[in-house]
């Protein structure tokens, strides 16, 4: 279900305040200023869920915003915003770094960090809101929780931005199982676009090997060491350097695979648990609840997808205008 917002019907004197409210509800809490007289300012926002991830399509006239340290410190559950510029030009400041964004460029911002932006011309953009917990569903996802500007001309980035465009146009027609698959694809493609300069080579190679052997039952530190010509102690050291352990990484990857199977198929839960290396259904249920906050049965029924990801609860206020 989509939430549509259009400032056209909002009285001119209230448009700036209303835009600030909408940015807080759909993106992140920050002070917002209009870049042209309120009487002529236009903006529209469409917000849709992809399971626990959110896709936000925005069209707006020139404006600016600032999120200072105090606002950033009030962030609850942290999340990433992955913003793709489709039309127009925008300047963003993330910490000490400033970047000029053109159509096709991607900026990744953290909800718990100060930031500034300025839209210089009528703009259209898409933002994928990703809770930190969802990053564990892709190999090396914990390293993606950072601010960065991605080169829109890079092949992996173009693949990701092209997929988001297609997803935006087809999402409303997808069934529950297809939405779960779309969510996984969005995270996988984002990870591919963002990880090329984030993962140390040995760790990236081991993560890829683990991913390929998850279903075999042979994913042990000794097997990983043998496959990569290194000692078991070295394997432990590499994972420790990334802030995790072999066991935790393998468990998270198996839970992620099981979560996908629950959403996209109808195999018995006990069969899924066995397939991904859990001793029995009760062991699987305990691990799944600890990781995702709901039982496998509830997740399959859709109970695991409720609740806002970012900002205050959004209320629809009308239909969005054409965003170009």
PDB file of C-alpha atoms in Angstrom:
ATOM      1  CA  UNK A   1       0.000   0.000   0.000  1.00  0.00           C
ATOM      2  CA  UNK A   2       1.353   3.433  -0.975  1.00  0.00           C
ATOM      3  CA  UNK A   3       1.210   6.734   0.897  1.00  0.00           C
ATOM      4  CA  UNK A   4       0.816   9.690  -1.500  1.00  0.00           C
ATOM      5  CA  UNK A   5       1.551  13.295  -0.599  1.00  0.00           C
ATOM      6  CA  UNK A   6       1.081  16.443  -2.682  1.00  0.00           C
ATOM      7  CA  UNK A   7       1.782  19.984  -1.496  1.00  0.00           C
ATOM      8  CA  UNK A   8      -0.331  21.607  -4.220  1.00  0.00           C
ATOM      9  CA  UNK A   9      -3.441  21.771  -2.045  1.00  0.00           C
ATOM     10  CA  UNK A  10      -1.529  22.935   1.052  1.00  0.00           C
ATOM     11  CA  UNK A  11      -1.886  26.724   1.726  1.00  0.00           C
ATOM     12  CA  UNK A  12       1.264  28.585   0.698  1.00  0.00           C
ATOM     13  CA  UNK A  13       1.945  29.792   4.247  1.00  0.00           C
ATOM     14  CA  UNK A  14       2.054  26.171   5.457  1.00  0.00           C
ATOM     15  CA  UNK A  15       4.025  24.527   2.641  1.00  0.00           C
ATOM     16  CA  UNK A  16       7.485  24.840   4.154  1.00  0.00           C
ATOM     17  CA  UNK A  17       6.379  23.408   7.501  1.00  0.00           C
ATOM     18  CA  UNK A  18       4.439  20.635   5.771  1.00  0.00           C
ATOM     19  CA  UNK A  19       7.436  19.721   3.593  1.00  0.00           C
ATOM     20  CA  UNK A  20       9.611  19.479   6.712  1.00  0.00           C
ATOM     21  CA  UNK A  21       7.038  17.154   8.287  1.00  0.00           C
ATOM     22  CA  UNK A  22       6.940  14.950   5.184  1.00  0.00           C
ATOM     23  CA  UNK A  23      10.724  14.728   4.966  1.00  0.00           C
ATOM     24  CA  UNK A  24      10.781  13.588   8.616  1.00  0.00           C
ATOM     25  CA  UNK A  25       8.028  11.030   7.993  1.00  0.00           C
ATOM     26  CA  UNK A  26       9.478   9.551   4.817  1.00  0.00           C
ATOM     27  CA  UNK A  27      13.234  10.161   4.972  1.00  0.00           C
ATOM     28  CA  UNK A  28      14.829  11.641   8.090  1.00  0.00           C
ATOM     29  CA  UNK A  29      14.160  14.447  10.596  1.00  0.00           C
ATOM     30  CA  UNK A  30      15.781  17.698   9.423  1.00  0.00           C
ATOM     31  CA  UNK A  31      15.133  21.428   9.044  1.00  0.00           C
ATOM     32  CA  UNK A  32      13.902  22.262   5.509  1.00  0.00           C
ATOM     33  CA  UNK A  33      13.745  25.553   3.600  1.00  0.00           C
ATOM     34  CA  UNK A  34      12.061  26.318   0.271  1.00  0.00           C
ATOM     35  CA  UNK A  35      14.234  27.647  -2.535  1.00  0.00           C
ATOM     36  CA  UNK A  36      11.509  29.667  -4.235  1.00  0.00           C
ATOM     37  CA  UNK A  37       8.323  31.516  -3.155  1.00  0.00           C
ATOM     38  CA  UNK A  38       5.917  29.188  -1.396  1.00  0.00           C
ATOM     39  CA  UNK A  39       3.098  30.121  -3.785  1.00  0.00           C
ATOM     40  CA  UNK A  40       4.909  28.459  -6.705  1.00  0.00           C
ATOM     41  CA  UNK A  41       6.692  25.664  -4.824  1.00  0.00           C
ATOM     42  CA  UNK A  42       5.675  22.110  -5.801  1.00  0.00           C
ATOM     43  CA  UNK A  43       6.596  18.755  -4.277  1.00  0.00           C
ATOM     44  CA  UNK A  44       5.194  15.251  -4.171  1.00  0.00           C
ATOM     45  CA  UNK A  45       6.244  12.134  -2.267  1.00  0.00           C
ATOM     46  CA  UNK A  46       5.159   8.519  -2.685  1.00  0.00           C
ATOM     47  CA  UNK A  47       6.159   5.970  -0.022  1.00  0.00           C
ATOM     48  CA  UNK A  48       5.790   2.190  -0.435  1.00  0.00           C
ATOM     49  CA  UNK A  49       6.895  -0.828   1.579  1.00  0.00           C
ATOM     50  CA  UNK A  50       8.973  -3.716   0.300  1.00  0.00           C
ATOM     51  CA  UNK A  51       8.664  -5.896   3.387  1.00  0.00           C
ATOM     52  CA  UNK A  52      10.885  -4.148   5.987  1.00  0.00           C
ATOM     53  CA  UNK A  53      12.493  -1.903   3.359  1.00  0.00           C
ATOM     54  CA  UNK A  54      10.819   1.275   2.026  1.00  0.00           C
ATOM     55  CA  UNK A  55      10.975   2.866  -1.419  1.00  0.00           C
ATOM     56  CA  UNK A  56      10.314   6.615  -1.589  1.00  0.00           C
ATOM     57  CA  UNK A  57       9.788   8.472  -4.891  1.00  0.00           C
ATOM     58  CA  UNK A  58      10.167  12.248  -4.603  1.00  0.00           C
ATOM     59  CA  UNK A  59       9.664  15.148  -7.015  1.00  0.00           C
ATOM     60  CA  UNK A  60      10.366  18.670  -5.761  1.00  0.00           C
ATOM     61  CA  UNK A  61      11.348  22.205  -6.689  1.00  0.00           C
ATOM     62  CA  UNK A  62      14.579  23.775  -5.351  1.00  0.00           C
ATOM     63  CA  UNK A  63      14.910  23.531  -1.576  1.00  0.00           C
ATOM     64  CA  UNK A  64      17.502  22.842   1.105  1.00  0.00           C
ATOM     65  CA  UNK A  65      17.779  21.006   4.395  1.00  0.00           C
ATOM     66  CA  UNK A  66      20.044  20.579   7.382  1.00  0.00           C
ATOM     67  CA  UNK A  67      20.275  17.821   9.981  1.00  0.00           C
ATOM     68  CA  UNK A  68      22.510  18.888  12.833  1.00  0.00           C
ATOM     69  CA  UNK A  69      24.139  16.796  15.554  1.00  0.00           C
ATOM     70  CA  UNK A  70      21.223  17.229  17.982  1.00  0.00           C
ATOM     71  CA  UNK A  71      18.655  15.888  15.515  1.00  0.00           C
ATOM     72  CA  UNK A  72      20.985  13.059  14.514  1.00  0.00           C
ATOM     73  CA  UNK A  73      21.472  12.098  18.165  1.00  0.00           C
ATOM     74  CA  UNK A  74      17.712  11.586  18.520  1.00  0.00           C
ATOM     75  CA  UNK A  75      17.675   8.790  15.916  1.00  0.00           C
ATOM     76  CA  UNK A  76      16.030   5.603  17.163  1.00  0.00           C
ATOM     77  CA  UNK A  77      16.651   2.399  15.241  1.00  0.00           C
ATOM     78  CA  UNK A  78      19.349   3.318  12.689  1.00  0.00           C
ATOM     79  CA  UNK A  79      18.864   2.903   8.956  1.00  0.00           C
ATOM     80  CA  UNK A  80      20.450   3.795   5.633  1.00  0.00           C
ATOM     81  CA  UNK A  81      19.035   6.025   2.930  1.00  0.00           C
ATOM     82  CA  UNK A  82      20.211   5.034  -0.557  1.00  0.00           C
ATOM     83  CA  UNK A  83      19.260   7.970  -2.799  1.00  0.00           C
ATOM     84  CA  UNK A  84      19.312   7.881  -6.610  1.00  0.00           C
ATOM     85  CA  UNK A  85      19.080  11.183  -8.494  1.00  0.00           C
ATOM     86  CA  UNK A  86      16.860  10.786 -11.567  1.00  0.00           C
ATOM     87  CA  UNK A  87      16.581  14.399 -12.700  1.00  0.00           C
ATOM     88  CA  UNK A  88      18.077  17.709 -11.605  1.00  0.00           C
ATOM     89  CA  UNK A  89      21.169  18.567  -9.572  1.00  0.00           C
ATOM     90  CA  UNK A  90      21.796  18.388  -5.834  1.00  0.00           C
ATOM     91  CA  UNK A  91      24.653  19.176  -3.464  1.00  0.00           C
ATOM     92  CA  UNK A  92      25.010  16.958  -0.391  1.00  0.00           C
ATOM     93  CA  UNK A  93      27.348  17.309   2.595  1.00  0.00           C
ATOM     94  CA  UNK A  94      27.973  14.181   4.662  1.00  0.00           C
ATOM     95  CA  UNK A  95      30.282  14.994   7.536  1.00  0.00           C
ATOM     96  CA  UNK A  96      33.339  16.733   6.077  1.00  0.00           C
ATOM     97  CA  UNK A  97      32.696  15.500   2.511  1.00  0.00           C
ATOM     98  CA  UNK A  98      30.655  17.446  -0.064  1.00  0.00           C
ATOM     99  CA  UNK A  99      29.477  16.046  -3.392  1.00  0.00           C
ATOM    100  CA  UNK A 100      27.696  17.389  -6.472  1.00  0.00           C
ATOM    101  CA  UNK A 101      25.139  14.856  -7.690  1.00  0.00           C
ATOM    102  CA  UNK A 102      23.911  14.511 -11.265  1.00  0.00           C
ATOM    103  CA  UNK A 103      21.282  12.146 -12.737  1.00  0.00           C
ATOM    104  CA  UNK A 104      22.325   8.540 -12.152  1.00  0.00           C
ATOM    105  CA  UNK A 105      24.523   9.265  -9.137  1.00  0.00           C
ATOM    106  CA  UNK A 106      23.864   7.563  -5.807  1.00  0.00           C
ATOM    107  CA  UNK A 107      24.492   8.824  -2.280  1.00  0.00           C
ATOM    108  CA  UNK A 108      24.235   6.599   0.803  1.00  0.00           C
ATOM    109  CA  UNK A 109      23.509   8.415   4.069  1.00  0.00           C
ATOM    110  CA  UNK A 110      23.153   7.246   7.659  1.00  0.00           C
ATOM    111  CA  UNK A 111      20.162   8.249   9.762  1.00  0.00           C
ATOM    112  CA  UNK A 112      22.374   8.819  12.818  1.00  0.00           C
ATOM    113  CA  UNK A 113      24.779  11.287  11.174  1.00  0.00           C
ATOM    114  CA  UNK A 114      24.494  15.048  10.475  1.00  0.00           C
ATOM    115  CA  UNK A 115      23.894  15.984   6.839  1.00  0.00           C
ATOM    116  CA  UNK A 116      23.003  18.904   4.555  1.00  0.00           C
ATOM    117  CA  UNK A 117      21.484  19.088   1.080  1.00  0.00           C
ATOM    118  CA  UNK A 118      20.545  21.681  -1.508  1.00  0.00           C
ATOM    119  CA  UNK A 119      18.409  20.975  -4.579  1.00  0.00           C
ATOM    120  CA  UNK A 120      19.360  23.456  -7.293  1.00  0.00           C
ATOM    121  CA  UNK A 121      16.704  22.730  -9.947  1.00  0.00           C
ATOM    122  CA  UNK A 122      13.416  20.800 -10.174  1.00  0.00           C
ATOM    123  CA  UNK A 123      14.360  17.311  -9.167  1.00  0.00           C
ATOM    124  CA  UNK A 124      13.137  13.736  -9.213  1.00  0.00           C
ATOM    125  CA  UNK A 125      14.786  11.081  -7.047  1.00  0.00           C
ATOM    126  CA  UNK A 126      14.244   7.672  -5.446  1.00  0.00           C
ATOM    127  CA  UNK A 127      15.394   6.668  -1.982  1.00  0.00           C
ATOM    128  CA  UNK A 128      15.599   3.152  -0.602  1.00  0.00           C
ATOM    129  CA  UNK A 129      15.269   3.193   3.210  1.00  0.00           C
ATOM    130  CA  UNK A 130      17.113   0.168   4.615  1.00  0.00           C
ATOM    131  CA  UNK A 131      17.087  -0.687   8.350  1.00  0.00           C
ATOM    132  CA  UNK A 132      20.458  -1.802   9.657  1.00  0.00           C
ATOM    133  CA  UNK A 133      18.981  -5.173  10.620  1.00  0.00           C
ATOM    134  CA  UNK A 134      18.199  -5.875   6.960  1.00  0.00           C
ATOM    135  CA  UNK A 135      21.865  -5.471   5.991  1.00  0.00           C
ATOM    136  CA  UNK A 136      22.667  -8.763   7.711  1.00  0.00           C
ATOM    137  CA  UNK A 137      20.720 -10.489   4.927  1.00  0.00           C
ATOM    138  CA  UNK A 138      23.528  -9.847   2.424  1.00  0.00           C
ATOM    139  CA  UNK A 139      27.121 -11.085   2.745  1.00  0.00           C
ATOM    140  CA  UNK A 140      29.285  -8.433   4.367  1.00  0.00           C
ATOM    141  CA  UNK A 141      26.241  -6.246   4.926  1.00  0.00           C
ATOM    142  CA  UNK A 142      27.538  -4.861   8.215  1.00  0.00           C
ATOM    143  CA  UNK A 143      30.261  -3.011   6.271  1.00  0.00           C
ATOM    144  CA  UNK A 144      27.666  -1.172   4.183  1.00  0.00           C
ATOM    145  CA  UNK A 145      26.423   0.963   7.101  1.00  0.00           C
ATOM    146  CA  UNK A 146      28.381   4.047   6.065  1.00  0.00           C
ATOM    147  CA  UNK A 147      28.029   7.301   4.161  1.00  0.00           C
ATOM    148  CA  UNK A 148      29.387   7.222   0.616  1.00  0.00           C
ATOM    149  CA  UNK A 149      28.773   8.617  -2.869  1.00  0.00           C
ATOM    150  CA  UNK A 150      28.673   5.983  -5.620  1.00  0.00           C
ATOM    151  CA  UNK A 151      29.716   6.696  -9.193  1.00  0.00           C
ATOM    152  CA  UNK A 152      26.613   6.481 -11.359  1.00  0.00           C
ATOM    153  CA  UNK A 153      28.664   5.346 -14.367  1.00  0.00           C
ATOM    154  CA  UNK A 154      29.983   2.190 -12.652  1.00  0.00           C
ATOM    155  CA  UNK A 155      28.326  -0.951 -14.112  1.00  0.00           C
ATOM    156  CA  UNK A 156      27.198  -2.344 -10.740  1.00  0.00           C
ATOM    157  CA  UNK A 157      25.720   1.023  -9.759  1.00  0.00           C
ATOM    158  CA  UNK A 158      23.888   1.321 -13.091  1.00  0.00           C
ATOM    159  CA  UNK A 159      22.456  -2.173 -12.580  1.00  0.00           C
ATOM    160  CA  UNK A 160      21.172  -1.200  -9.126  1.00  0.00           C
ATOM    161  CA  UNK A 161      19.650   2.116 -10.240  1.00  0.00           C
ATOM    162  CA  UNK A 162      18.040   0.481 -13.272  1.00  0.00           C
ATOM    163  CA  UNK A 163      16.480  -2.160 -11.060  1.00  0.00           C
ATOM    164  CA  UNK A 164      15.046   0.477  -8.670  1.00  0.00           C
ATOM    165  CA  UNK A 165      13.437   2.244 -11.615  1.00  0.00           C
ATOM    166  CA  UNK A 166      11.796  -0.976 -12.811  1.00  0.00           C
ATOM    167  CA  UNK A 167      10.773  -1.876  -9.258  1.00  0.00           C
ATOM    168  CA  UNK A 168       9.117   1.505  -8.756  1.00  0.00           C
ATOM    169  CA  UNK A 169       7.008   0.984 -11.882  1.00  0.00           C
ATOM    170  CA  UNK A 170       5.956  -2.597 -11.059  1.00  0.00           C
ATOM    171  CA  UNK A 171       5.845  -2.799  -7.250  1.00  0.00           C
ATOM    172  CA  UNK A 172       2.122  -2.104  -6.924  1.00  0.00           C
ATOM    173  CA  UNK A 173       1.330  -5.167  -9.056  1.00  0.00           C
ATOM    174  CA  UNK A 174       3.501  -7.675  -7.181  1.00  0.00           C
ATOM    175  CA  UNK A 175       2.117 -10.395  -4.915  1.00  0.00           C
ATOM    176  CA  UNK A 176       3.510 -11.111  -1.408  1.00  0.00           C
ATOM    177  CA  UNK A 177       6.025 -13.733  -2.561  1.00  0.00           C
ATOM    178  CA  UNK A 178       7.171 -11.496  -5.411  1.00  0.00           C
ATOM    179  CA  UNK A 179       7.602  -8.571  -2.993  1.00  0.00           C
ATOM    180  CA  UNK A 180       9.862 -10.719  -0.803  1.00  0.00           C
ATOM    181  CA  UNK A 181      11.946 -11.635  -3.846  1.00  0.00           C
ATOM    182  CA  UNK A 182      12.068  -7.981  -4.937  1.00  0.00           C
ATOM    183  CA  UNK A 183      13.283  -6.962  -1.491  1.00  0.00           C
ATOM    184  CA  UNK A 184      16.109  -9.522  -1.607  1.00  0.00           C
ATOM    185  CA  UNK A 185      17.111  -8.454  -5.107  1.00  0.00           C
ATOM    186  CA  UNK A 186      17.216  -4.780  -4.093  1.00  0.00           C
ATOM    187  CA  UNK A 187      19.507  -5.531  -1.148  1.00  0.00           C
ATOM    188  CA  UNK A 188      21.762  -7.827  -3.190  1.00  0.00           C
ATOM    189  CA  UNK A 189      22.157  -5.287  -5.995  1.00  0.00           C
ATOM    190  CA  UNK A 190      22.803  -2.451  -3.544  1.00  0.00           C
ATOM    191  CA  UNK A 191      25.466  -4.549  -1.823  1.00  0.00           C
ATOM    192  CA  UNK A 192      27.106  -5.301  -5.179  1.00  0.00           C
ATOM    193  CA  UNK A 193      27.108  -1.596  -6.057  1.00  0.00           C
ATOM    194  CA  UNK A 194      28.508  -0.481  -2.698  1.00  0.00           C
ATOM    195  CA  UNK A 195      30.947  -3.188  -1.675  1.00  0.00           C
ATOM    196  CA  UNK A 196      33.588  -2.917  -4.400  1.00  0.00           C
ATOM    197  CA  UNK A 197      35.734  -0.649  -2.223  1.00  0.00           C
ATOM    198  CA  UNK A 198      34.613  -1.790   1.233  1.00  0.00           C
ATOM    199  CA  UNK A 199      35.599  -5.428   1.645  1.00  0.00           C
ATOM    200  CA  UNK A 200      39.180  -6.581   2.248  1.00  0.00           C
ATOM    201  CA  UNK A 201      40.007  -9.180  -0.391  1.00  0.00           C
ATOM    202  CA  UNK A 202      40.506 -12.195   1.953  1.00  0.00           C
ATOM    203  CA  UNK A 203      37.242 -11.598   3.772  1.00  0.00           C
ATOM    204  CA  UNK A 204      35.311 -11.019   0.534  1.00  0.00           C
ATOM    205  CA  UNK A 205      36.644 -14.280  -0.897  1.00  0.00           C
ATOM    206  CA  UNK A 206      35.732 -16.242   2.224  1.00  0.00           C
ATOM    207  CA  UNK A 207      32.248 -14.744   2.339  1.00  0.00           C
ATOM    208  CA  UNK A 208      31.669 -15.734  -1.287  1.00  0.00           C
ATOM    209  CA  UNK A 209      32.868 -19.277  -0.574  1.00  0.00           C
ATOM    210  CA  UNK A 210      30.580 -19.557   2.455  1.00  0.00           C
ATOM    211  CA  UNK A 211      27.619 -18.332   0.415  1.00  0.00           C
ATOM    212  CA  UNK A 212      28.219 -21.082  -2.166  1.00  0.00           C
ATOM    213  CA  UNK A 213      28.506 -23.845   0.442  1.00  0.00           C
ATOM    214  CA  UNK A 214      25.794 -22.895   2.952  1.00  0.00           C
ATOM    215  CA  UNK A 215      23.555 -25.804   1.988  1.00  0.00           C
ATOM    216  CA  UNK A 216      26.322 -28.407   2.097  1.00  0.00           C
ATOM    217  CA  UNK A 217      26.780 -28.519   5.856  1.00  0.00           C
ATOM    218  CA  UNK A 218      30.574 -28.263   5.457  1.00  0.00           C
ATOM    219  CA  UNK A 219      30.934 -24.606   6.408  1.00  0.00           C
ATOM    220  CA  UNK A 220      33.403 -24.838   9.267  1.00  0.00           C
ATOM    221  CA  UNK A 221      36.495 -22.747  10.088  1.00  0.00           C
ATOM    222  CA  UNK A 222      38.664 -25.729   9.099  1.00  0.00           C
ATOM    223  CA  UNK A 223      36.897 -26.116   5.728  1.00  0.00           C
ATOM    224  CA  UNK A 224      37.166 -22.368   5.055  1.00  0.00           C
ATOM    225  CA  UNK A 225      40.866 -22.406   5.926  1.00  0.00           C
ATOM    226  CA  UNK A 226      41.569 -25.387   3.682  1.00  0.00           C
ATOM    227  CA  UNK A 227      39.715 -23.838   0.753  1.00  0.00           C
ATOM    228  CA  UNK A 228      41.753 -20.638   1.007  1.00  0.00           C
ATOM    229  CA  UNK A 229      45.183 -22.028   1.855  1.00  0.00           C
ATOM    230  CA  UNK A 230      45.401 -20.461   5.277  1.00  0.00           C
ATOM    231  CA  UNK A 231      45.365 -21.499   8.925  1.00  0.00           C
ATOM    232  CA  UNK A 232      42.220 -21.719  11.043  1.00  0.00           C
ATOM    233  CA  UNK A 233      43.713 -19.064  13.308  1.00  0.00           C
ATOM    234  CA  UNK A 234      44.061 -16.728  10.322  1.00  0.00           C
ATOM    235  CA  UNK A 235      40.391 -17.298   9.412  1.00  0.00           C
ATOM    236  CA  UNK A 236      39.347 -16.324  12.931  1.00  0.00           C
ATOM    237  CA  UNK A 237      41.596 -13.238  12.779  1.00  0.00           C
ATOM    238  CA  UNK A 238      40.121 -12.017   9.473  1.00  0.00           C
ATOM    239  CA  UNK A 239      36.536 -12.253  10.741  1.00  0.00           C
ATOM    240  CA  UNK A 240      37.458 -10.686  14.090  1.00  0.00           C
ATOM    241  CA  UNK A 241      38.975  -7.750  12.199  1.00  0.00           C
ATOM    242  CA  UNK A 242      35.560  -7.199  10.597  1.00  0.00           C
ATOM    243  CA  UNK A 243      33.842  -7.182  13.988  1.00  0.00           C
ATOM    244  CA  UNK A 244      32.211 -10.611  13.763  1.00  0.00           C
ATOM    245  CA  UNK A 245      32.916 -14.340  14.050  1.00  0.00           C
ATOM    246  CA  UNK A 246      32.716 -17.222  11.598  1.00  0.00           C
ATOM    247  CA  UNK A 247      29.831 -18.775  13.525  1.00  0.00           C
ATOM    248  CA  UNK A 248      27.841 -15.521  13.675  1.00  0.00           C
ATOM    249  CA  UNK A 249      28.343 -14.838   9.979  1.00  0.00           C
ATOM    250  CA  UNK A 250      27.296 -18.353   8.947  1.00  0.00           C
ATOM    251  CA  UNK A 251      24.267 -18.272  11.257  1.00  0.00           C
ATOM    252  CA  UNK A 252      23.110 -14.917   9.860  1.00  0.00           C
ATOM    253  CA  UNK A 253      23.499 -16.116   6.284  1.00  0.00           C
ATOM    254  CA  UNK A 254      21.536 -19.322   6.986  1.00  0.00           C
ATOM    255  CA  UNK A 255      18.781 -17.350   8.705  1.00  0.00           C
ATOM    256  CA  UNK A 256      18.628 -14.998   5.734  1.00  0.00           C
ATOM    257  CA  UNK A 257      18.271 -17.918   3.312  1.00  0.00           C
ATOM    258  CA  UNK A 258      15.574 -19.472   5.510  1.00  0.00           C
ATOM    259  CA  UNK A 259      13.752 -16.143   5.744  1.00  0.00           C
ATOM    260  CA  UNK A 260      13.675 -15.934   1.956  1.00  0.00           C
ATOM    261  CA  UNK A 261      12.351 -19.499   1.658  1.00  0.00           C
ATOM    262  CA  UNK A 262       9.591 -18.778   4.173  1.00  0.00           C
ATOM    263  CA  UNK A 263       8.397 -15.798   2.170  1.00  0.00           C
ATOM    264  CA  UNK A 264       8.649 -17.280  -1.319  1.00  0.00           C
ATOM    265  CA  UNK A 265       7.636 -20.934  -0.869  1.00  0.00           C
ATOM    266  CA  UNK A 266       5.314 -23.223   1.041  1.00  0.00           C
ATOM    267  CA  UNK A 267       7.720 -25.909   2.300  1.00  0.00           C
ATOM    268  CA  UNK A 268       7.105 -26.987   5.911  1.00  0.00           C
ATOM    269  CA  UNK A 269       9.020 -24.927   8.446  1.00  0.00           C
ATOM    270  CA  UNK A 270      10.755 -28.033   9.767  1.00  0.00           C
ATOM    271  CA  UNK A 271      12.068 -28.800   6.267  1.00  0.00           C
ATOM    272  CA  UNK A 272      13.405 -25.273   5.861  1.00  0.00           C
ATOM    273  CA  UNK A 273      15.104 -25.475   9.256  1.00  0.00           C
ATOM    274  CA  UNK A 274      16.829 -28.731   8.306  1.00  0.00           C
ATOM    275  CA  UNK A 275      17.803 -27.423   4.863  1.00  0.00           C
ATOM    276  CA  UNK A 276      19.717 -24.512   6.385  1.00  0.00           C
ATOM    277  CA  UNK A 277      21.535 -26.391   9.107  1.00  0.00           C
ATOM    278  CA  UNK A 278      19.313 -25.994  12.187  1.00  0.00           C
ATOM    279  CA  UNK A 279      19.018 -29.031  14.458  1.00  0.00           C
ATOM    280  CA  UNK A 280      15.225 -28.900  14.663  1.00  0.00           C
ATOM    281  CA  UNK A 281      12.248 -26.578  14.261  1.00  0.00           C
ATOM    282  CA  UNK A 282      12.400 -25.317  17.862  1.00  0.00           C
ATOM    283  CA  UNK A 283      16.095 -24.409  17.529  1.00  0.00           C
ATOM    284  CA  UNK A 284      15.301 -22.621  14.272  1.00  0.00           C
ATOM    285  CA  UNK A 285      12.375 -20.748  15.829  1.00  0.00           C
ATOM    286  CA  UNK A 286      14.499 -19.475  18.728  1.00  0.00           C
ATOM    287  CA  UNK A 287      17.274 -18.283  16.425  1.00  0.00           C
ATOM    288  CA  UNK A 288      14.805 -16.704  13.979  1.00  0.00           C
ATOM    289  CA  UNK A 289      12.953 -14.833  16.726  1.00  0.00           C
ATOM    290  CA  UNK A 290      16.217 -13.536  18.194  1.00  0.00           C
ATOM    291  CA  UNK A 291      17.320 -12.282  14.767  1.00  0.00           C
ATOM    292  CA  UNK A 292      14.068 -10.912  13.295  1.00  0.00           C
ATOM    293  CA  UNK A 293      11.788 -10.312  16.285  1.00  0.00           C
ATOM    294  CA  UNK A 294       9.060 -12.734  15.169  1.00  0.00           C
ATOM    295  CA  UNK A 295       8.596 -16.475  14.685  1.00  0.00           C
ATOM    296  CA  UNK A 296       9.020 -18.181  11.302  1.00  0.00           C
ATOM    297  CA  UNK A 297       5.280 -18.867  11.269  1.00  0.00           C
ATOM    298  CA  UNK A 298       4.440 -15.210  11.922  1.00  0.00           C
ATOM    299  CA  UNK A 299       6.877 -14.069   9.260  1.00  0.00           C
ATOM    300  CA  UNK A 300       5.296 -16.376   6.714  1.00  0.00           C
ATOM    301  CA  UNK A 301       1.867 -15.019   7.639  1.00  0.00           C
ATOM    302  CA  UNK A 302       3.072 -11.449   7.155  1.00  0.00           C
ATOM    303  CA  UNK A 303       3.221 -10.408  10.813  1.00  0.00           C
ATOM    304  CA  UNK A 304       6.919  -9.759  10.561  1.00  0.00           C
ATOM    305  CA  UNK A 305       6.501  -6.872   8.125  1.00  0.00           C
ATOM    306  CA  UNK A 306       4.551  -4.447  10.317  1.00  0.00           C
ATOM    307  CA  UNK A 307       5.811  -1.232  11.865  1.00  0.00           C
ATOM    308  CA  UNK A 308       7.424   1.964  10.573  1.00  0.00           C
ATOM    309  CA  UNK A 309      11.041   1.931   9.445  1.00  0.00           C
ATOM    310  CA  UNK A 310      11.805   5.621   9.691  1.00  0.00           C
ATOM    311  CA  UNK A 311      10.294   8.788  11.087  1.00  0.00           C
ATOM    312  CA  UNK A 312       6.767   9.204  12.341  1.00  0.00           C
ATOM    313  CA  UNK A 313       3.815   7.169  11.089  1.00  0.00           C
ATOM    314  CA  UNK A 314       2.861   8.415   7.623  1.00  0.00           C
ATOM    315  CA  UNK A 315      -0.694   9.461   6.778  1.00  0.00           C
ATOM    316  CA  UNK A 316      -1.865   9.836   3.176  1.00  0.00           C
ATOM    317  CA  UNK A 317      -2.845  13.387   2.275  1.00  0.00           C
ATOM    318  CA  UNK A 318      -3.754  13.169  -1.365  1.00  0.00           C
ATOM    319  CA  UNK A 319      -2.529  12.124  -4.803  1.00  0.00           C
ATOM    320  CA  UNK A 320       0.944  12.946  -6.063  1.00  0.00           C
ATOM    321  CA  UNK A 321       1.336  15.014  -9.228  1.00  0.00           C
ATOM    322  CA  UNK A 322       3.249  13.740 -12.229  1.00  0.00           C
ATOM    323  CA  UNK A 323       6.946  13.628 -11.312  1.00  0.00           C
ATOM    324  CA  UNK A 324       8.247  13.769 -14.840  1.00  0.00           C
TER     325      UNK A 324
END
